[in-house]
Short mmCIF file of C-alpha atoms and ligand atoms in Angstrom, two decimals:
data_model
loop_
_atom_site.label_atom_id
_atom_site.label_comp_id
_atom_site.label_asym_id
_atom_site.label_seq_id
_atom_site.Cartn_x
_atom_site.Cartn_y
_atom_site.Cartn_z
CA MET C 134 6.37 -18.13 3.04
CA TYR C 135 8.34 -18.63 -0.20
CA ALA C 136 6.53 -21.89 -0.91
CA THR C 137 3.24 -19.98 -0.77
CA VAL C 138 4.63 -17.29 -3.02
CA LEU C 139 5.91 -19.82 -5.55
CA LEU C 140 2.59 -21.65 -5.63
CA PHE C 141 0.81 -18.34 -6.12
CA VAL C 142 3.15 -17.42 -9.00
CA PHE C 143 2.78 -20.83 -10.59
CA MET C 144 -1.03 -20.62 -10.46
CA CYS C 145 -0.91 -17.15 -11.95
CA TRP C 146 1.58 -18.22 -14.61
CA THR C 147 -0.43 -21.17 -15.87
CA ALA C 148 -3.58 -19.06 -15.98
CA SER C 149 -1.85 -16.38 -18.02
CA ALA C 150 -0.80 -18.45 -21.04
CA HIS C 151 -3.33 -16.95 -23.44
CA ALA C 152 -4.00 -13.58 -21.90
CA ASP C 153 -3.07 -10.34 -23.63
CA GLN C 154 -0.93 -7.84 -21.76
CA PRO C 155 -2.70 -4.98 -19.96
CA GLN C 156 -0.63 -1.95 -18.94
CA PRO C 157 -0.49 -0.52 -15.38
CA CYS C 158 -3.44 1.82 -14.87
CA ARG C 159 -3.98 4.75 -12.48
CA SER C 160 -6.13 4.08 -9.43
CA PRO C 161 -9.01 6.45 -8.62
CA ASN C 162 -9.18 8.76 -5.60
CA MET C 163 -10.04 6.62 -2.60
CA THR C 164 -11.15 6.66 1.01
CA GLY C 165 -11.26 3.34 2.81
CA LEU C 166 -9.80 1.00 5.38
CA LEU C 167 -6.36 -0.55 5.17
CA SER C 168 -5.61 -3.70 7.09
CA LEU C 169 -2.18 -5.24 7.33
CA LYS C 170 -1.75 -8.88 8.25
CA GLY C 171 1.50 -10.66 9.04
CA THR C 172 2.49 -14.23 8.18
CA LEU C 173 0.84 -15.65 11.30
CA GLY C 174 -2.44 -13.90 10.54
CA GLU C 175 -1.89 -11.22 13.16
CA VAL C 176 -3.37 -7.81 12.28
CA ARG C 177 -0.47 -5.38 12.60
CA ALA C 178 -2.27 -2.28 11.46
CA LEU C 179 -5.87 -1.27 10.77
CA GLY C 180 -7.14 2.17 10.00
CA VAL C 181 -8.57 4.72 7.63
CA PHE C 182 -6.71 5.85 4.51
CA THR C 183 -7.27 8.70 2.08
CA TYR C 184 -5.50 8.60 -1.30
CA ASP C 185 -5.36 11.34 -3.89
CA SER C 186 -4.34 9.49 -7.06
CA MET C 187 -3.81 12.65 -9.10
CA HIS C 188 -1.29 14.27 -6.73
CA LYS C 189 -0.12 10.93 -5.26
CA LYS C 190 -0.79 11.93 -1.65
CA LEU C 191 -1.74 9.54 1.11
CA ARG C 192 -2.84 9.72 4.72
CA PHE C 193 -3.04 6.56 6.79
CA GLN C 194 -3.94 6.39 10.45
CA SER C 195 -3.76 3.06 12.24
CA ASN C 196 -5.41 2.99 15.62
CA SER C 197 -4.58 0.12 17.96
CA SER C 198 -7.72 0.73 20.02
CA LEU C 199 -9.94 -0.30 17.04
CA SER C 200 -9.09 -3.98 17.51
CA MET C 201 -7.42 -5.97 20.25
CA ASP C 202 -4.88 -7.54 17.89
CA VAL C 203 -3.62 -4.39 16.25
CA THR C 204 -0.08 -3.62 17.34
CA LEU C 205 0.81 -0.45 15.45
CA ASP C 206 -0.34 3.08 16.15
CA LEU C 207 0.69 4.96 13.04
CA ASP C 208 -0.15 8.28 11.48
CA LEU C 209 1.55 8.70 8.11
CA LEU C 210 1.20 11.52 5.60
CA VAL C 211 3.00 10.69 2.36
CA PHE C 212 3.78 12.68 -0.78
CA PHE C 213 4.92 9.98 -3.18
CA GLU C 214 5.65 12.37 -6.06
CA GLU C 215 8.09 14.36 -3.91
CA GLY C 216 9.31 11.24 -2.10
CA ILE C 217 8.54 12.61 1.37
CA LEU C 218 6.94 10.79 4.30
CA TYR C 219 5.81 12.53 7.50
CA LYS C 220 5.47 10.32 10.53
CA ILE C 221 3.17 12.07 12.95
CA GLY C 222 3.44 11.08 16.58
CA LYS C 223 1.39 11.72 19.66
CA ASN C 224 1.71 15.15 21.19
CA GLN C 225 2.20 16.82 17.78
CA SER C 226 5.62 15.35 17.19
CA CYS C 227 6.69 14.88 13.59
CA GLU C 228 9.47 13.24 11.57
CA LYS C 229 10.18 13.98 7.92
CA LYS C 230 11.78 11.17 5.91
CA SER C 231 12.89 10.72 2.34
CA LEU C 232 11.57 7.76 0.31
CA GLN C 233 13.96 5.84 -1.94
CA SER C 234 11.16 3.71 -3.39
CA LYS C 235 7.70 5.06 -4.22
CA ASN C 236 5.91 1.70 -4.03
CA HIS C 237 2.81 1.48 -1.84
CA PRO C 238 -0.45 -0.54 -1.70
CA PHE C 239 -2.71 2.11 -3.32
CA ALA C 240 -1.39 2.20 -6.89
CA ILE C 241 0.08 -0.17 -9.45
CA PRO C 242 3.58 1.16 -10.19
CA ASN C 243 4.49 1.84 -13.84
CA ASP C 244 7.14 -0.88 -13.79
CA ALA C 245 4.70 -3.59 -12.60
CA THR C 246 4.37 -6.69 -14.79
CA TYR C 247 0.98 -8.15 -15.57
CA ILE C 248 0.61 -11.85 -14.73
CA SER C 249 -2.99 -12.81 -15.20
CA THR C 250 -6.68 -12.13 -14.69
CA MET C 251 -8.72 -14.29 -12.34
CA THR C 252 -12.09 -14.35 -10.67
CA SER C 253 -12.49 -14.75 -6.95
CA GLY C 254 -15.76 -16.59 -6.31
CA SER C 255 -17.91 -17.60 -9.26
CA ILE C 256 -17.34 -16.59 -12.89
CA PHE C 257 -20.80 -17.85 -13.84
CA ILE C 258 -23.17 -16.34 -11.30
CA GLU C 259 -23.88 -12.62 -11.57
CA GLY C 260 -22.80 -10.74 -8.46
CA GLU C 261 -21.01 -13.74 -6.95
CA GLY C 262 -17.58 -13.18 -8.43
CA LEU C 263 -14.91 -10.52 -8.41
CA LYS C 264 -12.66 -10.32 -11.46
CA PHE C 265 -9.18 -9.00 -10.76
CA GLN C 266 -5.73 -8.65 -12.32
CA ILE C 267 -2.52 -9.85 -10.70
CA TRP C 268 0.71 -7.88 -11.06
CA THR C 269 4.27 -8.46 -9.87
CA ILE C 270 6.03 -5.41 -8.48
CA PRO C 271 9.83 -5.01 -8.61
CA THR C 272 11.52 -4.58 -5.21
CA PRO C 273 14.70 -2.66 -5.98
CA GLY C 274 17.36 -2.40 -3.29
CA TYR C 275 16.52 -5.53 -1.32
CA LYS C 276 15.67 -9.20 -1.72
CA GLY C 277 11.93 -9.55 -1.72
CA GLN C 278 8.81 -10.28 -3.69
CA SER C 279 5.68 -8.27 -4.15
CA PHE C 280 2.36 -8.93 -5.87
CA MET C 281 -0.67 -6.78 -6.25
CA CYS C 282 -4.28 -7.67 -7.10
CA ALA C 283 -6.49 -4.93 -8.53
CA THR C 284 -10.02 -4.80 -9.92
CA MET C 285 -10.69 -4.23 -13.62
CA GLY C 286 -11.45 -0.59 -12.69
CA CYS C 287 -7.92 -0.25 -11.24
CA LEU C 288 -8.87 -0.39 -7.59
CA PRO C 289 -6.05 -2.12 -5.68
CA LEU C 290 -7.52 -4.94 -3.57
CA SER C 291 -4.52 -6.45 -1.87
CA THR C 292 -0.76 -6.31 -1.97
CA MET C 293 1.45 -9.14 -0.85
CA PHE C 294 4.90 -8.19 0.24
CA ALA C 295 7.65 -10.61 1.30
CA ARG C 296 11.10 -9.59 2.43
CA GLU C 297 13.60 -12.22 3.58
CA SER C 298 11.95 -13.75 6.68
CA SER C 299 8.84 -11.56 6.91
CA GLY C 300 5.71 -11.41 4.80
CA PHE C 301 2.71 -9.11 4.86
CA VAL C 302 -0.64 -8.74 3.11
CA TYR C 303 -2.15 -5.27 2.80
CA SER C 304 -5.90 -5.25 2.07
CA ASN C 305 -8.01 -2.29 1.02
CA LEU C 306 -11.57 -2.54 2.36
CA ASN C 307 -14.85 -0.59 2.15
CA VAL C 308 -13.38 1.72 -0.47
CA GLU C 309 -15.27 4.79 -1.69
CA LEU C 310 -14.12 6.62 -4.80
CA ASP C 311 -13.66 10.10 -3.44
CA ILE C 312 -11.77 12.07 -0.85
CA LYS C 313 -13.95 12.69 2.21
CA ASP C 314 -11.64 15.06 4.03
CA PRO C 315 -9.04 16.90 1.89
CA ASP C 316 -7.58 18.51 5.05
CA LEU C 317 -6.08 15.13 5.94
CA LEU C 318 -3.70 15.59 2.98
CA VAL C 319 -2.36 18.93 4.17
CA VAL C 320 0.91 19.13 6.13
CA PRO C 321 0.04 20.11 9.73
CA PRO C 322 1.70 23.30 11.05
CA PHE C 323 3.86 21.40 13.53
CA CYS C 324 5.40 19.37 10.63
CA GLN C 325 6.36 22.39 8.57
CA GLY C 326 9.97 23.55 8.21
CA LEU C 327 11.48 20.24 9.34
CA HIS C 328 14.73 18.92 7.91
CA VAL C 329 14.59 15.63 6.06
CA GLU C 330 16.13 12.81 8.09
CA GLU C 331 19.09 11.09 6.42
CA THR C 332 18.57 7.53 5.23
CA PRO C 333 21.60 5.41 6.26
CA GLU C 334 23.93 4.74 3.32
CA GLY C 335 23.13 1.55 1.42
CA THR C 336 19.61 1.16 2.79
CA VAL C 337 16.32 1.63 0.98
CA TYR C 338 13.56 3.37 2.87
CA ASP C 339 9.97 3.07 1.62
CA PHE C 340 6.35 3.13 2.84
CA TYR C 341 6.47 -0.59 3.76
CA GLU C 342 9.40 -0.02 6.10
CA GLU C 343 7.10 1.67 8.63
CA PHE C 344 5.20 -1.61 9.12
CA LEU C 345 8.08 -4.04 9.72
C1 NAG Q 284 -8.78 13.57 -6.86
O1 NAG Q 284 -8.69 14.51 -5.83
C2 NAG Q 284 -7.95 15.67 -6.16
C3 NAG Q 284 -7.83 16.52 -4.90
O2 NAG Q 284 -9.04 16.63 -4.23
C4 NAG Q 284 -8.62 16.40 -7.32
O3 NAG Q 284 -7.83 17.52 -7.69
C5 NAG Q 284 -8.73 15.45 -8.48
O4 NAG Q 284 -9.44 16.07 -9.53
C6 NAG Q 284 -9.45 14.18 -8.07
N1 NAG Q 284 -9.40 13.26 -9.19
C7 NAG Q 284 -10.50 12.64 -9.61
C8 NAG Q 284 -10.31 11.72 -10.76
O5 NAG Q 284 -11.59 12.80 -9.10
C1 NAG Q 285 -8.30 5.79 18.32
O1 NAG Q 285 -9.65 5.44 18.49
C2 NAG Q 285 -10.17 5.86 19.73
C3 NAG Q 285 -11.56 5.26 19.87
O2 NAG Q 285 -12.30 5.40 18.69
C4 NAG Q 285 -10.17 7.39 19.79
O3 NAG Q 285 -10.67 7.84 21.02
C5 NAG Q 285 -8.72 7.88 19.62
O4 NAG Q 285 -8.70 9.28 19.55
C6 NAG Q 285 -8.12 7.31 18.35
N1 NAG Q 285 -6.71 7.66 18.30
C7 NAG Q 285 -6.15 8.20 17.23
C8 NAG Q 285 -4.68 8.46 17.34
O5 NAG Q 285 -6.76 8.46 16.22
C1 NAG Q 286 3.39 16.57 25.54
O1 NAG Q 286 2.37 17.54 25.73
C2 NAG Q 286 2.29 17.98 27.09
C3 NAG Q 286 1.09 18.91 27.20
O2 NAG Q 286 0.95 19.73 26.08
C4 NAG Q 286 3.62 18.66 27.48
O3 NAG Q 286 3.55 19.08 28.83
C5 NAG Q 286 4.76 17.66 27.31
O4 NAG Q 286 5.98 18.30 27.56
C6 NAG Q 286 4.77 17.09 25.91
N1 NAG Q 286 5.74 16.02 25.82
C7 NAG Q 286 6.64 15.96 24.85
C8 NAG Q 286 7.55 14.79 24.88
O5 NAG Q 286 6.76 16.82 23.97
#
């Protein structure tokens, strides 16, 4: 895993020698599919997401019946600004958790560092290449590495996330630039009035933790 990461960084580094330094941008509102692949290529999660980039709200629902490989059934409603994550279970159960890190695969964080700009496919043939920026993302609180690729219009394409022995790639697919169903971003009645669960001392809880 680390060898791959190092190669990736090296490639990015050499390509960046003469580039100027873009600043992290704000992603648009989005509806799309999120897929999460593990190191062995297994699809851990696949499902629809809705992201409100102005209020930093997210809904993601992974459905294991969509694909035979998918192992996680997840329904997450996240308010990144407030640092609150609701984990919605079957039968209208609900957990309310507090986030110590606001990183997630739908926005470039303000403390990201620009590495380089590249084109996937062809630079020379119109419509046959996709130009994107690569960013490194700090991973405070634990040993890990994270990179994000985003289009020139600030649409996150994929986020690579490695933590000690595990590594994941989050990909955003079939994205549309609006919110189809705003109701998905509203706290359901059965989640209201819950107490926030305590995060064990010395641990960092974030969005990625739900996928480990
Ligand atoms: C994103 O969606 C929110 C909520 O629907 C809306 O208030 C906001 O204006 C939208 N932002 C853009 C850039 O469309
Ligand atoms: C998962 O998908 C199946 C088939 O499309 C559907 O019947 C089921 O309600 C979905 N489950 C959830 C939790 O969305
Ligand atoms: C799940 O829902 C069913 C029907 O509404 C109910 O009988 C059952 O007690 C619920 N189970 C849990 C664990 O809440």
